[in-house]
Structures are given as C-alpha cells and as structure tokens.
GROMACS .gro file of C-alpha atoms in nm:
model
  446
    1MET     CA    1  -0.005   0.003   0.000
    2ARG     CA    2   0.134   0.338  -0.103
    3TYR     CA    3   0.191   0.604   0.158
    4LEU     CA    4  -0.015   0.918   0.066
    5PRO     CA    5   0.079   1.206   0.292
    6LEU     CA    6  -0.192   1.491   0.342
    7SER     CA    7  -0.192   1.783   0.114
    8ASP     CA    8  -0.188   2.150   0.229
    9THR     CA    9  -0.560   2.158   0.156
   10ASP     CA   10  -0.624   1.848   0.360
   11ARG     CA   11  -0.453   2.002   0.663
   12GLY     CA   12  -0.630   2.338   0.616
   13GLU     CA   13  -0.965   2.162   0.625
   14MET     CA   14  -0.873   1.961   0.937
   15VAL     CA   15  -0.757   2.253   1.145
   16ALA     CA   16  -1.059   2.471   1.023
   17ARG     CA   17  -1.287   2.194   1.141
   18ILE     CA   18  -1.155   2.171   1.488
   19GLY     CA   19  -1.145   2.560   1.526
   20VAL     CA   20  -0.764   2.648   1.507
   21ASN     CA   21  -0.578   2.847   1.260
   22HIS     CA   22  -0.261   2.635   1.254
   23VAL     CA   23  -0.144   2.309   1.364
   24ASP     CA   24   0.105   2.469   1.617
   25GLU     CA   25  -0.196   2.577   1.822
   26LEU     CA   26  -0.251   2.215   1.923
   27PHE     CA   27   0.071   2.221   2.116
   28ALA     CA   28  -0.006   2.545   2.308
   29ASP     CA   29   0.031   2.373   2.652
   30VAL     CA   30   0.391   2.269   2.586
   31PRO     CA   31   0.617   2.530   2.729
   32LYS     CA   32   0.785   2.730   2.450
   33ASN     CA   33   1.139   2.662   2.581
   34LEU     CA   34   1.081   2.304   2.517
   35LEU     CA   35   0.974   2.331   2.170
   36LEU     CA   36   1.228   2.243   1.897
   37LYS     CA   37   1.354   2.553   1.709
   38GLU     CA   38   1.430   2.339   1.397
   39PRO     CA   39   1.364   1.980   1.285
   40VAL     CA   40   1.551   1.682   1.438
   41ASP     CA   41   1.896   1.628   1.270
   42LEU     CA   42   1.794   1.315   1.097
   43PRO     CA   43   1.809   1.238   0.719
   44ARG     CA   44   1.491   1.331   0.535
   45ARG     CA   45   1.456   1.000   0.365
   46LYS     CA   46   1.630   0.661   0.341
   47GLY     CA   47   1.554   0.343   0.155
   48GLU     CA   48   1.434   0.052   0.368
   49LEU     CA   49   1.763  -0.146   0.327
   50GLU     CA   50   1.971   0.152   0.441
   51VAL     CA   51   1.737   0.215   0.736
   52GLU     CA   52   1.779  -0.158   0.845
   53ARG     CA   53   2.143  -0.128   0.835
   54ILE     CA   54   2.166   0.197   1.020
   55LEU     CA   55   1.944   0.087   1.294
   56SER     CA   56   2.126  -0.249   1.305
   57ARG     CA   57   2.462  -0.067   1.369
   58MET     CA   58   2.303   0.149   1.634
   59SER     CA   59   2.152  -0.155   1.818
   60ALA     CA   60   2.486  -0.334   1.804
   61LYS     CA   61   2.629  -0.065   2.043
   62ASN     CA   62   2.399  -0.193   2.322
   63ILE     CA   63   2.490  -0.459   2.566
   64SER     CA   64   2.222  -0.722   2.585
   65ALA     CA   65   2.101  -0.819   2.922
   66SER     CA   66   2.139  -1.189   2.824
   67SER     CA   67   2.500  -1.150   2.716
   68VAL     CA   68   2.659  -1.043   3.038
   69PRO     CA   69   2.615  -1.070   3.417
   70PHE     CA   70   2.306  -0.852   3.467
   71PHE     CA   71   2.184  -0.697   3.798
   72VAL     CA   72   1.951  -0.431   3.694
   73GLY     CA   73   1.609  -0.403   3.836
   74SER     CA   74   1.425  -0.099   3.975
   75GLY     CA   75   1.081  -0.193   3.836
   76ALA     CA   76   1.180  -0.407   3.547
   77TYR     CA   77   1.324  -0.745   3.620
   78LYS     CA   78   1.510  -1.029   3.417
   79HIS     CA   79   1.333  -1.359   3.484
   80HIS     CA   80   1.340  -1.674   3.287
   81VAL     CA   81   1.030  -1.691   3.069
   82PRO     CA   82   0.956  -2.054   2.945
   83ALA     CA   83   0.951  -2.103   2.583
   84THR     CA   84   0.586  -2.229   2.611
   85VAL     CA   85   0.458  -1.880   2.701
   86ASP     CA   86   0.586  -1.711   2.374
   87HIS     CA   87   0.462  -2.020   2.168
   88LEU     CA   88   0.116  -1.994   2.297
   89ILE     CA   89   0.069  -1.616   2.285
   90GLN     CA   90   0.174  -1.627   1.909
   91ARG     CA   91  -0.108  -1.850   1.820
   92SER     CA   92  -0.350  -1.661   1.585
   93GLU     CA   93  -0.655  -1.720   1.803
   94PHE     CA   94  -0.468  -1.522   2.084
   95LEU     CA   95  -0.251  -1.274   1.898
   96THR     CA   96  -0.543  -1.133   1.693
   97SER     CA   97  -0.822  -1.112   1.950
   98TYR     CA   98  -0.641  -0.842   2.156
   99THR     CA   99  -0.957  -0.697   2.329
  100PRO     CA  100  -1.326  -0.794   2.372
  101TYR     CA  101  -1.515  -0.506   2.222
  102GLN     CA  102  -1.763  -0.766   2.115
  103PRO     CA  103  -1.749  -0.978   2.425
  104GLU     CA  104  -2.025  -1.226   2.355
  105ILE     CA  105  -1.817  -1.375   2.063
  106ALA     CA  106  -1.490  -1.367   2.238
  107GLN     CA  107  -1.527  -1.649   2.486
  108GLY     CA  108  -1.172  -1.761   2.477
  109THR     CA  109  -1.046  -1.415   2.547
  110LEU     CA  110  -1.286  -1.361   2.831
  111GLN     CA  111  -1.204  -1.692   2.981
  112TYR     CA  112  -0.828  -1.625   3.011
  113LEU     CA  113  -0.897  -1.267   3.136
  114PHE     CA  114  -1.125  -1.431   3.402
  115GLU     CA  115  -0.833  -1.674   3.508
  116PHE     CA  116  -0.599  -1.368   3.498
  117GLN     CA  117  -0.824  -1.186   3.738
  118THR     CA  118  -0.860  -1.497   3.961
  119GLN     CA  119  -0.467  -1.529   3.979
  120VAL     CA  120  -0.421  -1.158   4.060
  121ALA     CA  121  -0.673  -1.165   4.335
  122ALA     CA  122  -0.525  -1.466   4.487
  123LEU     CA  123  -0.164  -1.327   4.462
  124THR     CA  124  -0.274  -0.987   4.627
  125GLY     CA  125  -0.495  -1.123   4.883
  126MET     CA  126  -0.800  -0.921   4.762
  127ASP     CA  127  -1.155  -0.984   4.670
  128VAL     CA  128  -1.145  -0.891   4.308
  129ALA     CA  129  -0.898  -0.775   4.044
  130ASN     CA  130  -0.970  -0.618   3.703
  131ALA     CA  131  -0.865  -0.738   3.352
  132SER     CA  132  -0.536  -0.542   3.384
  133MET     CA  133  -0.405  -0.196   3.347
  134TYR     CA  134  -0.149  -0.051   3.105
  135ASP     CA  135   0.127  -0.067   3.366
  136GLY     CA  136   0.220  -0.043   3.723
  137SER     CA  137   0.291   0.339   3.726
  138THR     CA  138  -0.035   0.445   3.546
  139GLY     CA  139  -0.224   0.185   3.754
  140THR     CA  140  -0.095   0.358   4.061
  141GLY     CA  141  -0.225   0.689   3.934
  142GLU     CA  142  -0.564   0.540   3.857
  143ALA     CA  143  -0.559   0.389   4.224
  144VAL     CA  144  -0.526   0.737   4.362
  145LEU     CA  145  -0.808   0.865   4.146
  146MET     CA  146  -1.034   0.572   4.247
  147ALA     CA  147  -0.955   0.656   4.617
  148HIS     CA  148  -1.061   1.012   4.570
  149ARG     CA  149  -1.386   0.891   4.419
  150VAL     CA  150  -1.452   0.653   4.725
  151THR     CA  151  -1.352   0.889   4.995
  152LYS     CA  152  -1.476   1.212   4.830
  153ARG     CA  153  -1.136   1.373   4.937
  154ARG     CA  154  -0.858   1.501   4.726
  155LYS     CA  155  -0.534   1.445   4.919
  156ALA     CA  156  -0.289   1.169   4.865
  157VAL     CA  157   0.012   1.084   5.074
  158LEU     CA  158   0.304   0.919   4.885
  159SER     CA  159   0.561   0.717   5.067
  160GLY     CA  160   0.933   0.811   5.031
  161GLY     CA  161   0.997   0.459   4.921
  162LEU     CA  162   0.766   0.482   4.621
  163HIS     CA  163   0.912   0.432   4.284
  164PRO     CA  164   0.986   0.782   4.156
  165HIS     CA  165   0.847   0.711   3.824
  166TYR     CA  166   0.509   0.596   3.992
  167ALA     CA  167   0.519   0.906   4.203
  168ASP     CA  168   0.581   1.133   3.897
  169VAL     CA  169   0.265   0.980   3.731
  170VAL     CA  170   0.046   1.042   4.042
  171ARG     CA  171   0.169   1.403   4.059
  172THR     CA  172   0.086   1.451   3.684
  173LEU     CA  173  -0.265   1.318   3.705
  174SER     CA  174  -0.323   1.499   4.029
  175ASP     CA  175  -0.200   1.832   3.885
  176MET     CA  176  -0.444   1.809   3.609
  177ALA     CA  177  -0.732   1.781   3.854
  178SER     CA  178  -0.587   2.031   4.114
  179ASP     CA  179  -0.553   1.739   4.373
  180GLU     CA  180  -0.320   1.772   4.669
  181VAL     CA  181  -0.024   1.532   4.679
  182VAL     CA  182   0.199   1.513   4.973
  183THR     CA  183   0.537   1.336   4.869
  184MET     CA  184   0.763   1.229   5.156
  185ASN     CA  185   1.133   1.252   5.127
  186PRO     CA  186   1.326   0.963   4.971
  187ASP     CA  187   1.330   0.683   5.242
  188VAL     CA  188   1.641   0.465   5.194
  189SER     CA  189   1.623   0.303   5.520
  190GLY     CA  190   1.240   0.235   5.508
  191THR     CA  191   1.185   0.394   5.848
  192GLU     CA  192   0.988   0.707   5.756
  193ASP     CA  193   0.724   0.834   5.988
  194ILE     CA  194   0.438   0.826   5.740
  195LEU     CA  195   0.177   0.786   6.007
  196SER     CA  196   0.227   1.136   6.116
  197GLN     CA  197   0.112   1.244   5.761
  198ILE     CA  198  -0.239   1.091   5.788
  199ASP     CA  199  -0.518   1.327   5.882
  200ASP     CA  200  -0.891   1.363   5.829
  201LYS     CA  201  -0.838   1.534   5.486
  202THR     CA  202  -0.630   1.227   5.354
  203SER     CA  203  -0.775   1.037   5.080
  204CYS     CA  204  -0.523   0.775   5.057
  205VAL     CA  205  -0.171   0.668   5.148
  206VAL     CA  206   0.047   0.512   4.886
  207VAL     CA  207   0.311   0.274   5.008
  208GLN     CA  208   0.537   0.028   4.805
  209THR     CA  209   0.669  -0.303   4.939
  210PRO     CA  210   0.928  -0.411   4.868
  211ASP     CA  211   0.998  -0.033   4.810
  212VAL     CA  212   1.205   0.122   4.547
  213PHE     CA  213   1.513   0.073   4.770
  214GLY     CA  214   1.445  -0.285   4.828
  215ASN     CA  215   1.295  -0.264   5.190
  216VAL     CA  216   1.013  -0.491   5.287
  217ARG     CA  217   0.744  -0.285   5.460
  218ASP     CA  218   0.492  -0.389   5.719
  219LEU     CA  219   0.172  -0.231   5.613
  220LYS     CA  220  -0.056  -0.309   5.911
  221ALA     CA  221  -0.002  -0.022   6.131
  222ILE     CA  222  -0.037   0.210   5.825
  223ALA     CA  223  -0.356   0.050   5.718
  224ASP     CA  224  -0.502   0.079   6.067
  225LYS     CA  225  -0.409   0.459   6.085
  226ALA     CA  226  -0.547   0.528   5.750
  227HIS     CA  227  -0.880   0.358   5.843
  228GLN     CA  228  -0.910   0.550   6.149
  229HIS     CA  229  -0.914   0.867   5.958
  230GLY     CA  230  -1.152   0.733   5.679
  231ALA     CA  231  -0.856   0.707   5.428
  232LEU     CA  232  -0.753   0.413   5.208
  233LEU     CA  233  -0.423   0.225   5.195
  234ILE     CA  234  -0.288   0.176   4.842
  235ALA     CA  235  -0.022  -0.104   4.846
  236VAL     CA  236   0.218  -0.089   4.539
  237PHE     CA  237   0.469  -0.339   4.433
  238THR     CA  238   0.701  -0.343   4.116
  239GLU     CA  239   0.822  -0.703   4.146
  240ALA     CA  240   0.531  -0.956   4.128
  241VAL     CA  241   0.755  -1.255   4.214
  242SER     CA  242   0.779  -1.115   4.564
  243LEU     CA  243   0.411  -1.204   4.618
  244GLY     CA  244   0.502  -1.568   4.611
  245LEU     CA  245   0.690  -1.532   4.940
  246LEU     CA  246   0.600  -1.220   5.123
  247LYS     CA  247   0.267  -1.173   5.326
  248SER     CA  248   0.012  -1.045   5.079
  249PRO     CA  249  -0.092  -0.681   5.093
  250GLY     CA  250  -0.460  -0.784   5.127
  251SER     CA  251  -0.387  -0.967   5.441
  252GLN     CA  252  -0.213  -0.656   5.586
  253GLY     CA  253  -0.528  -0.432   5.542
  254ALA     CA  254  -0.472  -0.276   5.196
  255ASP     CA  255  -0.779  -0.147   5.030
  256ILE     CA  256  -0.627  -0.125   4.682
  257VAL     CA  257  -0.325  -0.332   4.558
  258VAL     CA  258  -0.168  -0.221   4.233
  259GLY     CA  259   0.175  -0.301   4.061
  260GLU     CA  260   0.373  -0.433   3.770
  261GLY     CA  261   0.328  -0.787   3.649
  262GLN     CA  262   0.606  -0.774   3.397
  263SER     CA  263   0.822  -1.020   3.596
  264ILE     CA  264   0.578  -1.308   3.532
  265GLY     CA  265   0.555  -1.408   3.151
  266ASN     CA  266   0.696  -1.090   3.000
  267ALA     CA  267   1.053  -1.048   2.916
  268LEU     CA  268   1.255  -0.729   2.928
  269ASN     CA  269   1.167  -0.546   2.608
  270PHE     CA  270   1.325  -0.197   2.591
  271GLY     CA  271   1.073  -0.050   2.835
  272GLY     CA  272   0.754  -0.238   2.751
  273PRO     CA  273   0.482  -0.317   2.684
  274TYR     CA  274   0.402  -0.431   3.033
  275VAL     CA  275   0.093  -0.519   3.220
  276GLY     CA  276  -0.049  -0.341   3.535
  277LEU     CA  277  -0.215  -0.553   3.819
  278PHE     CA  278  -0.501  -0.389   3.998
  279ALA     CA  279  -0.707  -0.548   4.277
  280THR     CA  280  -0.937  -0.418   4.543
  281GLN     CA  281  -1.209  -0.509   4.800
  282SER     CA  282  -1.551  -0.614   4.659
  283LYS     CA  283  -1.731  -0.319   4.822
  284TYR     CA  284  -1.522  -0.079   4.585
  285ILE     CA  285  -1.579  -0.275   4.276
  286ARG     CA  286  -1.790  -0.018   4.094
  287GLN     CA  287  -1.516   0.250   4.145
  288MET     CA  288  -1.251   0.030   4.001
  289PRO     CA  289  -1.109   0.139   3.656
  290GLY     CA  290  -1.083  -0.090   3.353
  291ARG     CA  291  -1.274  -0.402   3.300
  292LEU     CA  292  -1.409  -0.686   3.496
  293CYS     CA  293  -1.484  -1.030   3.326
  294GLY     CA  294  -1.743  -1.260   3.502
  295GLU     CA  295  -1.852  -1.619   3.481
  296THR     CA  296  -2.217  -1.706   3.412
  297VAL     CA  297  -2.438  -1.959   3.238
  298ASP     CA  298  -2.611  -1.935   2.897
  299ALA     CA  299  -2.964  -2.016   2.831
  300ASP     CA  300  -2.882  -2.390   2.810
  301GLY     CA  301  -2.708  -2.381   3.139
  302ASN     CA  302  -2.356  -2.391   2.971
  303ARG     CA  303  -2.061  -2.216   3.148
  304GLY     CA  304  -1.977  -1.897   2.981
  305PHE     CA  305  -1.808  -1.565   3.037
  306VAL     CA  306  -1.917  -1.210   3.013
  307LEU     CA  307  -1.778  -0.862   3.033
  308THR     CA  308  -1.946  -0.774   3.362
  309LEU     CA  309  -1.816  -0.433   3.421
  310SER     CA  310  -1.646  -0.205   3.162
  311THR     CA  311  -1.611   0.155   3.292
  312ARG     CA  312  -1.390   0.292   3.017
  313GLU     CA  313  -1.508   0.589   2.825
  314GLN     CA  314  -1.490   0.384   2.492
  315HIS     CA  315  -1.783   0.186   2.638
  316ILE     CA  316  -2.004   0.417   2.836
  317ARG     CA  317  -2.085   0.777   2.845
  318ARG     CA  318  -1.762   0.975   2.926
  319ASP     CA  319  -1.899   1.147   3.233
  320LYS     CA  320  -1.969   0.789   3.390
  321ALA     CA  321  -1.638   0.651   3.309
  322THR     CA  322  -1.393   0.576   3.587
  323SER     CA  323  -1.084   0.583   3.361
  324ASN     CA  324  -0.988   0.705   3.008
  325ILE     CA  325  -0.634   0.591   2.996
  326CYS     CA  326  -0.645   0.224   3.098
  327THR     CA  327  -0.609  -0.070   2.857
  328ASN     CA  328  -0.649  -0.424   2.920
  329SER     CA  329  -0.310  -0.507   2.784
  330GLY     CA  330  -0.457  -0.840   2.661
  331LEU     CA  331  -0.159  -1.020   2.518
  332CYS     CA  332   0.071  -0.920   2.819
  333SER     CA  333  -0.190  -1.051   3.063
  334LEU     CA  334  -0.228  -1.372   2.870
  335ALA     CA  335   0.153  -1.408   2.888
  336PHE     CA  336   0.119  -1.355   3.273
  337THR     CA  337  -0.153  -1.621   3.306
  338ILE     CA  338   0.021  -1.881   3.104
  339HIS     CA  339   0.355  -1.842   3.313
  340MET     CA  340   0.168  -1.838   3.630
  341THR     CA  341  -0.028  -2.150   3.539
  342LEU     CA  342   0.288  -2.336   3.458
  343LEU     CA  343   0.448  -2.232   3.781
  344GLY     CA  344   0.145  -2.306   4.013
  345GLU     CA  345   0.141  -2.199   4.373
  346ALA     CA  346   0.425  -2.424   4.465
  347GLY     CA  347   0.632  -2.323   4.163
  348LEU     CA  348   0.582  -1.946   4.227
  349SER     CA  349   0.673  -2.001   4.603
  350ARG     CA  350   1.008  -2.192   4.496
  351LEU     CA  351   1.080  -1.925   4.248
  352ALA     CA  352   1.050  -1.649   4.497
  353ARG     CA  353   1.266  -1.831   4.754
  354ILE     CA  354   1.554  -1.893   4.485
  355ASN     CA  355   1.532  -1.521   4.414
  356HIS     CA  356   1.572  -1.415   4.783
  357ALA     CA  357   1.847  -1.666   4.832
  358ASN     CA  358   2.034  -1.543   4.513
  359ALA     CA  359   1.995  -1.184   4.661
  360VAL     CA  360   2.133  -1.286   5.002
  361LYS     CA  361   2.434  -1.453   4.825
  362LEU     CA  362   2.494  -1.126   4.628
  363ALA     CA  363   2.441  -0.911   4.956
  364ASP     CA  364   2.707  -1.118   5.141
  365GLY     CA  365   2.948  -1.108   4.853
  366LEU     CA  366   2.913  -0.720   4.809
  367ALA     CA  367   2.950  -0.660   5.177
  368ALA     CA  368   3.299  -0.815   5.165
  369VAL     CA  369   3.419  -0.570   4.896
  370LYS     CA  370   3.610  -0.269   5.040
  371GLY     CA  371   3.409   0.058   4.938
  372VAL     CA  372   3.070  -0.117   4.946
  373GLU     CA  373   2.811  -0.099   5.215
  374VAL     CA  374   2.487  -0.297   5.211
  375LEU     CA  375   2.215  -0.066   5.349
  376ASN     CA  376   1.916  -0.267   5.381
  377LYS     CA  377   1.803  -0.479   5.676
  378THR     CA  378   1.520  -0.652   5.492
  379PHE     CA  379   1.495  -0.719   5.106
  380PHE     CA  380   1.364  -0.971   4.860
  381ASN     CA  381   1.561  -0.984   4.548
  382GLU     CA  382   1.676  -0.624   4.544
  383PHE     CA  383   1.860  -0.400   4.772
  384THR     CA  384   2.063  -0.068   4.803
  385VAL     CA  385   2.447  -0.044   4.842
  386LYS     CA  386   2.652   0.259   4.917
  387LEU     CA  387   2.973   0.294   4.728
  388ALA     CA  388   3.288   0.486   4.794
  389LYS     CA  389   3.251   0.647   4.450
  390PRO     CA  390   2.950   0.808   4.253
  391ALA     CA  391   2.733   0.517   4.141
  392ALA     CA  392   2.678   0.630   3.784
  393ASP     CA  393   3.049   0.649   3.719
  394VAL     CA  394   3.091   0.310   3.865
  395VAL     CA  395   2.819   0.158   3.653
  396GLU     CA  396   2.983   0.297   3.356
  397ARG     CA  397   3.312   0.148   3.427
  398LEU     CA  398   3.161  -0.191   3.511
  399ALA     CA  399   2.979  -0.181   3.169
  400GLU     CA  400   3.304  -0.138   2.995
  401LYS     CA  401   3.424  -0.460   3.183
  402GLY     CA  402   3.102  -0.651   3.062
  403VAL     CA  403   2.893  -0.632   3.386
  404LEU     CA  404   2.566  -0.454   3.409
  405ALA     CA  405   2.563  -0.363   3.772
  406GLY     CA  406   2.236  -0.197   3.859
  407VAL     CA  407   2.065   0.128   3.863
  408PRO     CA  408   2.222   0.437   4.014
  409VAL     CA  409   1.971   0.598   4.249
  410SER     CA  410   2.073   0.940   4.100
  411ARG     CA  411   1.898   0.839   3.784
  412LEU     CA  412   1.578   0.791   3.957
  413LEU     CA  413   1.615   1.090   4.205
  414PRO     CA  414   1.843   1.350   4.036
  415GLY     CA  415   1.934   1.637   4.273
  416ALA     CA  416   1.848   1.431   4.589
  417GLY     CA  417   2.217   1.399   4.691
  418LEU     CA  418   2.215   1.022   4.676
  419HIS     CA  419   2.499   0.994   4.412
  420ASN     CA  420   2.679   0.703   4.582
  421LEU     CA  421   2.380   0.473   4.611
  422LEU     CA  422   2.328   0.174   4.371
  423LEU     CA  423   2.023  -0.059   4.337
  424VAL     CA  424   2.114  -0.404   4.255
  425ALA     CA  425   1.888  -0.704   4.194
  426SER     CA  426   1.971  -1.067   4.171
  427THR     CA  427   1.698  -1.304   4.029
  428GLU     CA  428   1.697  -1.676   3.939
  429VAL     CA  429   1.887  -1.608   3.618
  430ASN     CA  430   2.203  -1.496   3.803
  431THR     CA  431   2.465  -1.755   3.870
  432ASP     CA  432   2.753  -1.773   4.123
  433ASP     CA  433   2.986  -1.682   3.852
  434ASP     CA  434   2.787  -1.374   3.765
  435ARG     CA  435   2.806  -1.264   4.133
  436ALA     CA  436   3.161  -1.332   4.155
  437ALA     CA  437   3.212  -1.128   3.835
  438LEU     CA  438   3.031  -0.819   3.984
  439CYS     CA  439   3.230  -0.839   4.318
  440ALA     CA  440   3.551  -0.880   4.121
  441ALA     CA  441   3.489  -0.587   3.893
  442LEU     CA  442   3.388  -0.365   4.184
  443LYS     CA  443   3.722  -0.442   4.356
  444GLU     CA  444   3.912  -0.327   4.054
  445VAL     CA  445   3.693  -0.004   4.010
  446LEU     CA  446   3.656   0.114   4.368
   0.00000   0.00000   0.00000
C-alpha cells in the first residue's frame, strides 16, 4: 500500500474543522522553551535497506541483558520466561483477539482474562481484580483517582519509598485535577514516619513493598491509621514474584493493591509493553477502573463468560467512566496467566525463595568488597548499596568490563544527593559466576 501524505488543503480543512488556525496551536500547552526550534537532525529519507543497516549498527552498540552478568532491576526485572509462553501467545486465536469489544463472541479471550483476574486476586489477597491496566505506574495513578472517588477527598500521601516514576505519574494526574499530593522525602532505610502525615483530609496513603530501595515494609500499622481517619491504603509493588514469598498486601489491610506484572511471563523489552495488576475489595468494585470479566451460564445452562463491568469511556458515557487511559493489555496479561499457570502455587513460592536466596548471596559477596556497604536490613531480591564513588560513574566503568551492575539512585532521583547509592537485583537467572564477576569488577573499580 502506498503512503499518501496529506496535502496542504487537507491540513487546512482539518484545522478549520477543529477550530484552530494552525497546527501549532494544538501544542499550546507545551512550554515554549521545550519546543524544538528546527527539525530533528535526521536524514529526510532513506531506503528500507539503508534504514535497516543504520538501525542494526545502532543496536549493536547496546549490551544485551542476556550476554553479560546482569543486576539491573528498579521496576523491570530479568526472569526466565518458559518458551511455552511465547509459543502460545503467538497462536493466531490469541494474537489477533486483543480486546473484547464484542464480548459475547470472544469467549476464549474472556475466559483467560477471567483466569488472570482470579490469579491476581489470589496473589494480592484481595476480593476482586480487573482485567489489567496499562502498567504499574499508570495503575498507581488510577488507584489514587479511585480513592478520591471513594472517599470524596482530594489529598494523597506518597511514601518516600514509592518508585519515583510511579510518584511522577500520580503527581501529573493530580496536577491536572488540582488534587493535593504530599510526597515524603526519599526513604532509603524504610523507617519514615508516614503515620504522622495521615489526617482527616487524607484520601489515601500510597506505600510500596518491597519499596524502591528494596526494603520490605509492614503495612498493618499504616492501614490501621489510614482507616481510623477514613482514608484508604494503596499498596504498590514493582516485583510480582515477591508475592510468592511475602505476606500479601490484602492480609495486611490494604484497600487497593496495584503494581507491575512484567516479572511473570513478560521478558525485558526495551521498556515495554508491560501489564498493570489492579485489585481491590469487593465493596469498591464499581469505582474500579478498567474491565471486569465474570462467569455465568447461558440459556442452556452451559458455562460462559461475560464482560460484567466495563467502565472505560470507550464503552459508556464519558461522564460515567472511571478511567480514560487504561487498557486491558490483553496479550501481556495472557503471557502472565500462562506463566503463572505453568508455575502453580508451589512453583511460584519456590521461584520466590530462589530469588531471595540469590539476593542474599549477592549481598554477602558485596559486603565483603572494600568500598561497598549494604544498607538494607530486609529485602526480597533487590537492595541498595552505598559505594565509595559516585554510582553512575561506577556503573559505566563496570559496563566497559562486561558487567551491568544495577541502577544508580541518582538516575531515579536526580538532585537528591544520593549519588553514591546503587540499586542491585539478583533473580533466578544470576549464577554464582555472575555474582563473583560483579564483586571482582567492583574491587578493581573502587
């Protein structure tokens, strides 16, 4: 099919129809100092073969996560995904039926989404889960908006251990709605006094566990204080495998549980697509964003599945919608469900224990390196170390030696004065040789 660009006449008719004089008016909300003064310095045109060669040379400059010892986490984790997962999700009946806009004729899609919801509810210890969100960060923003609807309040308290990217999304959505957000200072030790921030104006408290620095947080006291003031506790996670070992957020009193499901079934993929997990108590079900698949019987008594709730603006009147940004990330949720089914409860628990054991081995090895201090008292498969030199410089030096060491905290929190802190993760894919290579390389660099 030929590419037929719009003519000047076409563009003129389009801008006239929407009531602007020039297309630049559509970008009026972008600060002028951020607008480019001239086009990006790229060739105006290249043939397909030329483009493939150029991009191949560019990609060859990257270090593949599978080619070297890899300890990067901070919200996206390298786990082993069985070949069965990719084989099944690429079957045409799954790959082409992305989303159930005509639910009655998509029984297979509805069934696996129903199974997905069941798995997420069981993992999080909650009554009900939706048929997924776009990712963990936007899901957290949606959870805050949901809490505002439930409590009729507009103030959110964000823990200093919440992933900065998740906090940024919450603040962006809140700013658009003129909602109040109290963001606590970065909490490396996991000992912040978040209880003192909860009052009768608080809509919700957002706490991540394990937090962005790796600390495992006890949510019970926070939940009790929030409930005393009529507020909701939103529990966040970025590492879904941790739910196979740690006490579920629901059992600790969480009202909404939201997080990233990438770790299960979805390999690292240059930033996405990922799948957001979202669960809550049944009494809040009608304020939950996204979709909910249910089980029923047809006129003949046969088991069937239906789209029970669909509160997106694509399905109902916009003023009745609870969300206008969520997607059901169908293929990613299917990958999650297949992998989780292959693991089973015992398999997930064993996988989680292996992750923790590998992280303990890594922490012990790093603690023995001069110039490295492990800061965490508790962690799952990720923790924070303090280095004798700026972490960003150390990571670059180690990359030159063929080791991807982790994420400098300064990348997540620039300007916070945490330049010497490094986040490292060790999952089931790391070997003893990988950990020894990291420790040896650090001894040379520090």
